mmCIF file of C-alpha atoms in Angstrom:
data_model
loop_
_atom_site.group_PDB
_atom_site.id
_atom_site.type_symbol
_atom_site.label_atom_id
_atom_site.label_comp_id
_atom_site.label_asym_id
_atom_site.label_seq_id
_atom_site.Cartn_x
_atom_site.Cartn_y
_atom_site.Cartn_z
ATOM 1 C CA UNK A 1 -16.716 -7.976 -24.132
ATOM 2 C CA UNK A 2 -16.602 -8.314 -20.280
ATOM 3 C CA UNK A 3 -13.034 -8.719 -18.721
ATOM 4 C CA UNK A 4 -14.694 -11.883 -17.436
ATOM 5 C CA UNK A 5 -15.384 -13.232 -20.608
ATOM 6 C CA UNK A 6 -11.852 -12.194 -22.204
ATOM 7 C CA UNK A 7 -10.179 -13.782 -19.077
ATOM 8 C CA UNK A 8 -12.131 -16.985 -19.607
ATOM 9 C CA UNK A 9 -11.039 -17.137 -23.435
ATOM 10 C CA UNK A 10 -7.452 -16.472 -22.922
ATOM 11 C CA UNK A 11 -7.367 -19.018 -20.089
ATOM 12 C CA UNK A 12 -8.990 -21.813 -21.993
ATOM 13 C CA UNK A 13 -6.332 -20.981 -24.845
ATOM 14 C CA UNK A 14 -3.373 -20.505 -22.933
ATOM 15 C CA UNK A 15 -3.686 -22.799 -19.625
ATOM 16 C CA UNK A 16 -4.412 -21.552 -16.078
ATOM 17 C CA UNK A 17 -3.367 -18.301 -14.946
ATOM 18 C CA UNK A 18 -1.460 -17.434 -11.756
ATOM 19 C CA UNK A 19 -3.225 -15.627 -8.954
ATOM 20 C CA UNK A 20 -0.837 -12.648 -9.431
ATOM 21 C CA UNK A 21 -1.210 -12.151 -12.916
ATOM 22 C CA UNK A 22 -5.138 -12.841 -12.463
ATOM 23 C CA UNK A 23 -5.170 -10.010 -9.969
ATOM 24 C CA UNK A 24 -3.102 -7.633 -12.116
ATOM 25 C CA UNK A 25 -5.378 -8.259 -14.655
ATOM 26 C CA UNK A 26 -8.491 -7.682 -12.983
ATOM 27 C CA UNK A 27 -6.897 -4.329 -11.447
ATOM 28 C CA UNK A 28 -5.389 -2.696 -14.058
ATOM 29 C CA UNK A 29 -6.511 -4.129 -17.482
ATOM 30 C CA UNK A 30 -6.972 -0.912 -19.616
ATOM 31 C CA UNK A 31 -10.471 -1.702 -20.735
ATOM 32 C CA UNK A 32 -12.011 -3.361 -17.700
ATOM 33 C CA UNK A 33 -9.458 -3.247 -14.684
ATOM 34 C CA UNK A 34 -10.964 -1.570 -11.258
ATOM 35 C CA UNK A 35 -8.214 0.818 -10.956
ATOM 36 C CA UNK A 36 -8.111 1.850 -14.462
ATOM 37 C CA UNK A 37 -11.918 2.362 -15.045
ATOM 38 C CA UNK A 38 -14.076 2.381 -12.022
ATOM 39 C CA UNK A 39 -12.003 2.552 -8.249
ATOM 40 C CA UNK A 40 -14.793 3.222 -5.955
ATOM 41 C CA UNK A 41 -12.745 4.737 -2.712
ATOM 42 C CA UNK A 42 -14.831 6.254 0.573
ATOM 43 C CA UNK A 43 -17.696 5.481 2.506
ATOM 44 C CA UNK A 44 -20.154 5.365 -0.416
ATOM 45 C CA UNK A 45 -17.441 3.121 -2.141
ATOM 46 C CA UNK A 46 -15.969 -0.373 -1.582
ATOM 47 C CA UNK A 47 -13.378 0.714 0.591
ATOM 48 C CA UNK A 48 -11.918 3.020 2.771
ATOM 49 C CA UNK A 49 -8.473 4.410 3.733
ATOM 50 C CA UNK A 50 -7.030 5.543 7.001
ATOM 51 C CA UNK A 51 -6.999 9.329 5.775
ATOM 52 C CA UNK A 52 -10.634 9.339 4.759
ATOM 53 C CA UNK A 53 -11.330 8.281 8.400
ATOM 54 C CA UNK A 54 -9.935 11.138 9.939
ATOM 55 C CA UNK A 55 -7.956 14.252 9.006
ATOM 56 C CA UNK A 56 -5.553 13.359 11.979
ATOM 57 C CA UNK A 57 -4.135 10.801 9.940
ATOM 58 C CA UNK A 58 -2.743 12.668 7.051
ATOM 59 C CA UNK A 59 -1.895 15.889 9.433
ATOM 60 C CA UNK A 60 0.736 13.291 11.368
ATOM 61 C CA UNK A 61 2.011 12.119 8.417
ATOM 62 C CA UNK A 62 2.803 15.761 7.042
ATOM 63 C CA UNK A 63 4.380 16.488 10.326
ATOM 64 C CA UNK A 64 6.471 13.201 10.057
ATOM 65 C CA UNK A 65 7.676 14.622 6.766
ATOM 66 C CA UNK A 66 8.615 18.163 8.121
ATOM 67 C CA UNK A 67 10.244 16.719 10.850
ATOM 68 C CA UNK A 68 12.043 13.981 8.643
ATOM 69 C CA UNK A 69 13.298 16.932 6.164
ATOM 70 C CA UNK A 70 14.646 18.705 9.264
ATOM 71 C CA UNK A 71 16.658 15.593 10.439
ATOM 72 C CA UNK A 72 17.550 15.480 7.061
ATOM 73 C CA UNK A 73 19.517 19.067 7.807
ATOM 74 C CA UNK A 74 16.544 20.924 6.015
ATOM 75 C CA UNK A 75 17.787 20.955 2.446
ATOM 76 C CA UNK A 76 16.904 23.777 -0.101
ATOM 77 C CA UNK A 77 15.426 21.056 -2.039
ATOM 78 C CA UNK A 78 13.418 17.756 -1.285
ATOM 79 C CA UNK A 79 11.388 15.388 -3.149
ATOM 80 C CA UNK A 80 7.837 14.715 -1.773
ATOM 81 C CA UNK A 81 6.953 11.624 -3.294
ATOM 82 C CA UNK A 82 3.486 9.750 -2.785
ATOM 83 C CA UNK A 83 2.889 6.176 -4.406
ATOM 84 C CA UNK A 84 -0.617 5.533 -4.963
ATOM 85 C CA UNK A 85 -2.446 8.817 -3.304
ATOM 86 C CA UNK A 86 -5.943 7.227 -3.669
ATOM 87 C CA UNK A 87 -8.146 10.619 -4.089
ATOM 88 C CA UNK A 88 -5.500 12.746 -2.785
ATOM 89 C CA UNK A 89 -7.128 13.464 1.239
ATOM 90 C CA UNK A 90 -3.940 12.124 2.795
ATOM 91 C CA UNK A 91 -1.291 14.993 0.860
ATOM 92 C CA UNK A 92 -4.485 17.483 1.295
ATOM 93 C CA UNK A 93 -4.200 16.737 4.868
ATOM 94 C CA UNK A 94 -0.728 16.674 5.321
ATOM 95 C CA UNK A 95 0.146 19.738 3.513
ATOM 96 C CA UNK A 96 -2.327 21.765 5.575
ATOM 97 C CA UNK A 97 -0.213 20.473 8.580
ATOM 98 C CA UNK A 98 2.884 21.158 6.689
ATOM 99 C CA UNK A 99 2.327 25.088 6.495
ATOM 100 C CA UNK A 100 3.650 24.867 10.348
ATOM 101 C CA UNK A 101 6.810 25.046 8.408
ATOM 102 C CA UNK A 102 6.933 27.244 5.333
ATOM 103 C CA UNK A 103 10.537 26.741 4.748
ATOM 104 C CA UNK A 104 9.541 22.987 3.999
ATOM 105 C CA UNK A 105 6.912 23.918 1.955
ATOM 106 C CA UNK A 106 9.382 26.105 -0.032
ATOM 107 C CA UNK A 107 11.829 23.239 -0.293
ATOM 108 C CA UNK A 108 9.219 20.601 -1.648
ATOM 109 C CA UNK A 109 9.086 19.296 -5.093
ATOM 110 C CA UNK A 110 5.542 17.381 -4.944
ATOM 111 C CA UNK A 111 5.792 14.015 -7.247
ATOM 112 C CA UNK A 112 3.007 11.322 -7.440
ATOM 113 C CA UNK A 113 3.078 8.088 -8.779
ATOM 114 C CA UNK A 114 -0.985 6.699 -9.851
ATOM 115 C CA UNK A 115 -1.196 4.523 -12.561
ATOM 116 C CA UNK A 116 -4.955 5.060 -12.433
ATOM 117 C CA UNK A 117 -6.238 7.626 -14.739
ATOM 118 C CA UNK A 118 -9.592 8.266 -13.145
ATOM 119 C CA UNK A 119 -7.423 8.622 -9.525
ATOM 120 C CA UNK A 120 -5.157 10.961 -10.894
ATOM 121 C CA UNK A 121 -8.060 13.334 -11.918
ATOM 122 C CA UNK A 122 -9.424 13.172 -8.561
ATOM 123 C CA UNK A 123 -6.061 13.934 -7.189
ATOM 124 C CA UNK A 124 -5.878 16.911 -9.443
ATOM 125 C CA UNK A 125 -9.253 17.978 -7.989
ATOM 126 C CA UNK A 126 -8.260 17.433 -4.425
ATOM 127 C CA UNK A 127 -5.063 19.566 -4.622
ATOM 128 C CA UNK A 128 -5.914 22.147 -6.744
ATOM 129 C CA UNK A 129 -6.136 24.744 -3.968
ATOM 130 C CA UNK A 130 -3.445 23.336 -1.869
ATOM 131 C CA UNK A 131 0.031 25.222 -1.287
ATOM 132 C CA UNK A 132 2.063 22.880 -3.661
ATOM 133 C CA UNK A 133 0.992 21.704 -7.385
ATOM 134 C CA UNK A 134 2.200 18.317 -7.891
ATOM 135 C CA UNK A 135 3.607 16.319 -10.975
ATOM 136 C CA UNK A 136 2.801 13.005 -11.659
ATOM 137 C CA UNK A 137 5.372 10.544 -13.280
ATOM 138 C CA UNK A 138 5.130 6.595 -14.303
ATOM 139 C CA UNK A 139 7.648 5.173 -11.833
ATOM 140 C CA UNK A 140 9.846 5.288 -9.107
ATOM 141 C CA UNK A 141 12.948 5.248 -11.957
ATOM 142 C CA UNK A 142 11.483 8.576 -13.062
ATOM 143 C CA UNK A 143 12.478 10.662 -10.083
ATOM 144 C CA UNK A 144 15.848 12.194 -10.232
ATOM 145 C CA UNK A 145 18.301 11.405 -7.508
ATOM 146 C CA UNK A 146 20.036 15.011 -7.003
ATOM 147 C CA UNK A 147 17.890 15.968 -3.926
ATOM 148 C CA UNK A 148 17.063 13.910 -1.029
ATOM 149 C CA UNK A 149 13.456 11.978 -1.085
ATOM 150 C CA UNK A 150 10.646 11.540 1.164
ATOM 151 C CA UNK A 151 8.172 8.862 0.205
ATOM 152 C CA UNK A 152 4.837 7.759 1.395
ATOM 153 C CA UNK A 153 2.834 4.705 0.455
ATOM 154 C CA UNK A 154 0.021 4.170 2.228
ATOM 155 C CA UNK A 155 -1.996 0.808 1.136
ATOM 156 C CA UNK A 156 0.007 0.180 -1.898
ATOM 157 C CA UNK A 157 1.835 -3.205 -0.959
ATOM 158 C CA UNK A 158 -1.781 -5.046 -0.771
ATOM 159 C CA UNK A 159 -2.647 -3.971 -4.609
ATOM 160 C CA UNK A 160 0.679 -5.748 -5.729
ATOM 161 C CA UNK A 161 -0.354 -9.049 -5.756
ATOM 162 C CA UNK A 162 1.150 -12.569 -4.679
ATOM 163 C CA UNK A 163 1.294 -16.222 -6.352
ATOM 164 C CA UNK A 164 -0.051 -18.826 -4.085
ATOM 165 C CA UNK A 165 1.521 -22.061 -3.232
ATOM 166 C CA UNK A 166 -0.098 -24.761 -1.589
ATOM 167 C CA UNK A 167 1.236 -27.902 0.199
ATOM 168 C CA UNK A 168 -0.483 -31.025 -0.388
ATOM 169 C CA UNK A 169 0.166 -34.478 0.982
ATOM 170 C CA UNK A 170 1.762 -35.089 -2.240
ATOM 171 C CA UNK A 171 4.350 -32.277 -2.644
ATOM 172 C CA UNK A 172 3.746 -28.269 -3.845
ATOM 173 C CA UNK A 173 1.140 -27.197 -6.329
ATOM 174 C CA UNK A 174 0.183 -23.480 -7.185
ATOM 175 C CA UNK A 175 -3.111 -22.292 -7.164
ATOM 176 C CA UNK A 176 -3.910 -20.959 -10.483
ATOM 177 C CA UNK A 177 -7.225 -19.599 -11.893
ATOM 178 C CA UNK A 178 -8.900 -22.069 -14.483
ATOM 179 C CA UNK A 179 -12.102 -22.253 -16.475
ATOM 180 C CA UNK A 180 -14.968 -24.591 -16.513
ATOM 181 C CA UNK A 181 -16.714 -26.204 -19.483
ATOM 182 C CA UNK A 182 -19.224 -23.616 -18.791
ATOM 183 C CA UNK A 183 -17.085 -20.595 -18.986
ATOM 184 C CA UNK A 184 -16.803 -19.918 -15.246
ATOM 185 C CA UNK A 185 -13.575 -18.997 -13.539
ATOM 186 C CA UNK A 186 -12.370 -21.083 -10.670
ATOM 187 C CA UNK A 187 -9.464 -22.196 -8.523
ATOM 188 C CA UNK A 188 -7.440 -25.252 -9.268
ATOM 189 C CA UNK A 189 -4.091 -26.620 -8.249
ATOM 190 C CA UNK A 190 -1.287 -27.305 -10.462
ATOM 191 C CA UNK A 191 1.687 -29.444 -9.499
ATOM 192 C CA UNK A 192 5.168 -27.895 -9.368
ATOM 193 C CA UNK A 193 8.029 -30.559 -10.387
ATOM 194 C CA UNK A 194 11.059 -28.106 -9.862
ATOM 195 C CA UNK A 195 12.102 -24.683 -9.578
ATOM 196 C CA UNK A 196 10.300 -23.336 -6.313
ATOM 197 C CA UNK A 197 12.125 -21.961 -3.745
ATOM 198 C CA UNK A 198 10.199 -23.348 -0.572
ATOM 199 C CA UNK A 199 9.155 -21.424 2.429
ATOM 200 C CA UNK A 200 11.502 -21.309 5.119
ATOM 201 C CA UNK A 201 8.792 -21.835 7.689
ATOM 202 C CA UNK A 202 6.981 -25.350 9.005
ATOM 203 C CA UNK A 203 3.464 -26.016 7.006
ATOM 204 C CA UNK A 204 0.900 -28.111 7.206
ATOM 205 C CA UNK A 205 -0.776 -30.031 4.135
ATOM 206 C CA UNK A 206 -3.505 -27.707 2.805
ATOM 207 C CA UNK A 207 -1.810 -24.394 3.978
ATOM 208 C CA UNK A 208 -1.162 -21.827 1.507
ATOM 209 C CA UNK A 209 2.076 -19.807 1.191
ATOM 210 C CA UNK A 210 1.896 -16.537 -0.805
ATOM 211 C CA UNK A 211 5.098 -14.893 -2.739
ATOM 212 C CA UNK A 212 4.876 -11.694 -4.116
ATOM 213 C CA UNK A 213 7.271 -10.891 -6.874
ATOM 214 C CA UNK A 214 5.832 -7.249 -7.254
ATOM 215 C CA UNK A 215 6.158 -6.552 -3.425
ATOM 216 C CA UNK A 216 9.644 -7.334 -3.279
ATOM 217 C CA UNK A 217 10.660 -5.547 -6.849
ATOM 218 C CA UNK A 218 8.638 -2.662 -4.955
ATOM 219 C CA UNK A 219 11.176 -3.019 -1.873
ATOM 220 C CA UNK A 220 13.970 -3.080 -3.868
ATOM 221 C CA UNK A 221 13.171 -0.299 -6.404
ATOM 222 C CA UNK A 222 12.291 2.194 -3.194
ATOM 223 C CA UNK A 223 15.585 0.807 -1.448
ATOM 224 C CA UNK A 224 17.793 1.642 -4.692
ATOM 225 C CA UNK A 225 15.929 5.094 -4.709
ATOM 226 C CA UNK A 226 16.536 6.142 -1.335
ATOM 227 C CA UNK A 227 19.994 4.850 -1.286
ATOM 228 C CA UNK A 228 20.924 7.062 -4.218
ATOM 229 C CA UNK A 229 19.224 10.031 -3.168
ATOM 230 C CA UNK A 230 19.265 9.733 0.620
ATOM 231 C CA UNK A 231 15.894 10.186 2.318
ATOM 232 C CA UNK A 232 13.411 7.928 3.850
ATOM 233 C CA UNK A 233 10.231 6.171 2.587
ATOM 234 C CA UNK A 234 7.379 5.298 4.828
ATOM 235 C CA UNK A 235 5.398 2.206 4.177
ATOM 236 C CA UNK A 236 1.908 1.609 5.781
ATOM 237 C CA UNK A 237 -0.137 -1.069 5.304
ATOM 238 C CA UNK A 238 -2.211 -4.132 6.612
ATOM 239 C CA UNK A 239 -0.198 -7.372 6.544
ATOM 240 C CA UNK A 240 2.464 -9.851 7.973
ATOM 241 C CA UNK A 241 5.409 -9.179 9.908
ATOM 242 C CA UNK A 242 6.786 -12.359 9.960
ATOM 243 C CA UNK A 243 6.970 -15.147 7.002
ATOM 244 C CA UNK A 244 3.822 -17.375 7.924
ATOM 245 C CA UNK A 245 1.153 -19.333 5.865
ATOM 246 C CA UNK A 246 -2.278 -17.750 4.741
ATOM 247 C CA UNK A 247 -4.371 -17.422 1.992
ATOM 248 C CA UNK A 248 -4.965 -13.795 1.816
ATOM 249 C CA UNK A 249 -6.660 -12.859 -1.484
ATOM 250 C CA UNK A 250 -10.210 -11.254 -0.775
ATOM 251 C CA UNK A 251 -12.631 -9.370 -3.056
ATOM 252 C CA UNK A 252 -14.319 -6.110 -1.630
ATOM 253 C CA UNK A 253 -17.495 -4.535 -2.935
ATOM 254 C CA UNK A 254 -19.031 -2.086 -0.929
ATOM 255 C CA UNK A 255 -17.067 -2.694 2.366
ATOM 256 C CA UNK A 256 -18.188 -6.603 2.426
ATOM 257 C CA UNK A 257 -15.816 -9.510 1.074
ATOM 258 C CA UNK A 258 -16.775 -11.124 -2.123
ATOM 259 C CA UNK A 259 -15.899 -13.542 -4.440
ATOM 260 C CA UNK A 260 -12.648 -12.739 -6.059
ATOM 261 C CA UNK A 261 -13.574 -14.773 -9.286
ATOM 262 C CA UNK A 262 -17.203 -13.564 -9.491
ATOM 263 C CA UNK A 263 -16.769 -10.226 -11.106
ATOM 264 C CA UNK A 264 -13.416 -9.537 -12.686
ATOM 265 C CA UNK A 265 -12.527 -5.406 -12.768
ATOM 266 C CA UNK A 266 -15.497 -4.864 -11.049
ATOM 267 C CA UNK A 267 -14.309 -5.330 -6.957
ATOM 268 C CA UNK A 268 -11.328 -4.171 -5.369
ATOM 269 C CA UNK A 269 -8.981 -7.109 -5.048
ATOM 270 C CA UNK A 270 -6.121 -7.145 -2.404
ATOM 271 C CA UNK A 271 -3.319 -9.475 -0.618
ATOM 272 C CA UNK A 272 -1.940 -8.871 2.382
ATOM 273 C CA UNK A 273 1.724 -6.919 2.473
ATOM 274 C CA UNK A 274 4.617 -9.142 3.228
ATOM 275 C CA UNK A 275 6.775 -6.713 4.873
ATOM 276 C CA UNK A 276 9.809 -8.976 5.552
ATOM 277 C CA UNK A 277 10.114 -9.503 1.782
ATOM 278 C CA UNK A 278 9.831 -5.930 0.930
ATOM 279 C CA UNK A 279 12.643 -4.982 3.600
ATOM 280 C CA UNK A 280 14.856 -7.839 2.740
ATOM 281 C CA UNK A 281 14.731 -6.124 -1.016
ATOM 282 C CA UNK A 282 15.543 -2.557 0.234
ATOM 283 C CA UNK A 283 18.463 -4.048 2.312
ATOM 284 C CA UNK A 284 19.965 -5.969 -1.055
ATOM 285 C CA UNK A 285 19.289 -2.665 -2.842
ATOM 286 C CA UNK A 286 21.711 -1.050 -0.088
ATOM 287 C CA UNK A 287 19.364 1.075 1.884
ATOM 288 C CA UNK A 288 18.637 0.365 5.504
ATOM 289 C CA UNK A 289 15.236 -0.069 7.254
ATOM 290 C CA UNK A 290 13.214 -0.243 10.486
ATOM 291 C CA UNK A 291 11.504 -3.206 11.766
ATOM 292 C CA UNK A 292 7.921 -2.640 11.608
ATOM 293 C CA UNK A 293 5.580 -1.124 14.101
ATOM 294 C CA UNK A 294 1.403 -1.664 14.436
ATOM 295 C CA UNK A 295 0.141 1.580 13.094
ATOM 296 C CA UNK A 296 -1.406 2.152 16.318
ATOM 297 C CA UNK A 297 1.697 2.530 18.028
ATOM 298 C CA UNK A 298 3.130 4.399 15.409
ATOM 299 C CA UNK A 299 0.456 6.945 15.196
ATOM 300 C CA UNK A 300 0.977 7.020 18.980
ATOM 301 C CA UNK A 301 4.436 7.610 18.924
ATOM 302 C CA UNK A 302 3.571 10.692 16.700
ATOM 303 C CA UNK A 303 1.324 12.197 18.874
ATOM 304 C CA UNK A 304 -2.013 11.297 17.649
ATOM 305 C CA UNK A 305 -3.719 11.351 21.161
ATOM 306 C CA UNK A 306 -2.563 14.780 21.505
ATOM 307 C CA UNK A 307 -3.868 16.029 18.179
ATOM 308 C CA UNK A 308 -7.071 14.270 19.138
ATOM 309 C CA UNK A 309 -7.284 16.256 22.476
ATOM 310 C CA UNK A 310 -6.700 19.579 20.554
ATOM 311 C CA UNK A 311 -9.306 18.987 17.812
ATOM 312 C CA UNK A 312 -11.994 18.166 20.608
ATOM 313 C CA UNK A 313 -11.067 20.959 22.434
ATOM 314 C CA UNK A 314 -12.042 23.177 19.281
ATOM 315 C CA UNK A 315 -15.295 21.242 18.488
ATOM 316 C CA UNK A 316 -16.397 19.442 21.767
ATOM 317 C CA UNK A 317 -19.645 18.680 20.123
ATOM 318 C CA UNK A 318 -17.661 16.505 17.807
ATOM 319 C CA UNK A 319 -15.662 14.524 20.531
ATOM 320 C CA UNK A 320 -17.657 11.440 20.279
ATOM 321 C CA UNK A 321 -16.784 11.428 16.488
ATOM 322 C CA UNK A 322 -13.210 12.124 17.013
ATOM 323 C CA UNK A 323 -12.794 9.241 19.642
ATOM 324 C CA UNK A 324 -14.542 6.936 17.364
ATOM 325 C CA UNK A 325 -12.148 8.094 14.530
ATOM 326 C CA UNK A 326 -8.958 7.706 17.126
ATOM 327 C CA UNK A 327 -10.026 4.364 18.249
ATOM 328 C CA UNK A 328 -10.533 3.035 14.495
ATOM 329 C CA UNK A 329 -7.139 4.186 13.598
ATOM 330 C CA UNK A 330 -5.317 2.814 16.661
ATOM 331 C CA UNK A 331 -7.145 0.247 18.516
ATOM 332 C CA UNK A 332 -5.933 -3.295 18.367
ATOM 333 C CA UNK A 333 -9.180 -4.778 17.613
ATOM 334 C CA UNK A 334 -9.659 -2.371 14.748
ATOM 335 C CA UNK A 335 -6.581 -1.254 12.532
ATOM 336 C CA UNK A 336 -4.007 -0.551 15.172
ATOM 337 C CA UNK A 337 -2.079 -3.921 15.166
ATOM 338 C CA UNK A 338 -3.415 -5.564 11.380
ATOM 339 C CA UNK A 339 -2.172 -2.414 9.594
ATOM 340 C CA UNK A 340 1.598 -1.797 10.299
ATOM 341 C CA UNK A 341 4.056 0.909 9.889
ATOM 342 C CA UNK A 342 7.892 0.787 8.507
ATOM 343 C CA UNK A 343 10.426 2.898 7.177
ATOM 344 C CA UNK A 344 13.214 2.433 4.393
ATOM 345 C CA UNK A 345 16.174 5.075 4.714
ATOM 346 C CA UNK A 346 19.712 6.145 3.712
ATOM 347 C CA UNK A 347 22.158 4.269 5.909
ATOM 348 C CA UNK A 348 23.878 7.312 7.318
ATOM 349 C CA UNK A 349 22.619 7.170 11.064
ATOM 350 C CA UNK A 350 19.595 8.749 10.241
ATOM 351 C CA UNK A 351 16.793 8.526 13.000
ATOM 352 C CA UNK A 352 13.243 8.258 11.459
ATOM 353 C CA UNK A 353 10.432 9.777 13.228
ATOM 354 C CA UNK A 354 8.139 7.703 14.649
ATOM 355 C CA UNK A 355 10.786 4.559 15.281
ATOM 356 C CA UNK A 356 12.842 5.883 17.678
ATOM 357 C CA UNK A 357 11.558 3.680 20.617
ATOM 358 C CA UNK A 358 11.715 0.606 18.752
ATOM 359 C CA UNK A 359 12.967 -2.355 20.757
#
């Protein structure tokens, strides 16, 4: 039975499903979830991530990790963790760049957190010939805290769904997924009678407010890990730097937006990262945090412009392609502003690379 049919039957029996629960099922249902069964990443897939746009992205993250390790005092043991490593491209490029400091590579215990069986296989293939052999764990709480942690989470938060609340003329309602008489999935509103924490900003009737318990829990868990182990976590994603209204749920197929209800489990579903909630949760867990920077500014402060010039010097024929890649990653009208970077770090006066010049 298709996931859509199973969801429709479940909703008919138990009532409308929250948007967060619906997205979770669409992405991770063991039998029909998108990431559990058919993730399609890359130019020929449904979406592309920054590491796939250019090797420069992963290389700079690798050098970021090396510099962070040095600022931590170059410990003999450090755990390099990537959450949601995709097909492994970011780590492959990062480890290649990290060869500039063999001592760093000798210190690293490489850990991956990936719930998708197909993606774990892809990561294993991508990293088979790398300098380090990864091991996979199920969750952040499986990571020992007897050595500092350097954690990378690129485009992870947008996979952690949010519930949606709508301000109406008559009060607040939650947007949920229901089912029509002919078995089709549909969005509708369910009135909220109490127990709802209203947003702190002004909203007009008809506007949507998103709240993600899963994103906040991720911030809390990362903050607790960094507090106990020391080190820092780098989070990069597209989303909001301040709390504001907006319905950001979207389905993606072949790089085009599609109806998120049409074919559950067969398309990627995402929602914006809520950086304020993530960072607030990390602070409450005992960690320190940076603010958010646009991805373009962050990469420029890591030296992506100089890296692009070196690549063009070695491959003059590829200069137009490298320039297009650079613009895609850093320009404000592409990924430079919508995508943002922030860090969660141990509260011991650590200055995280790339965030030195924050206002």
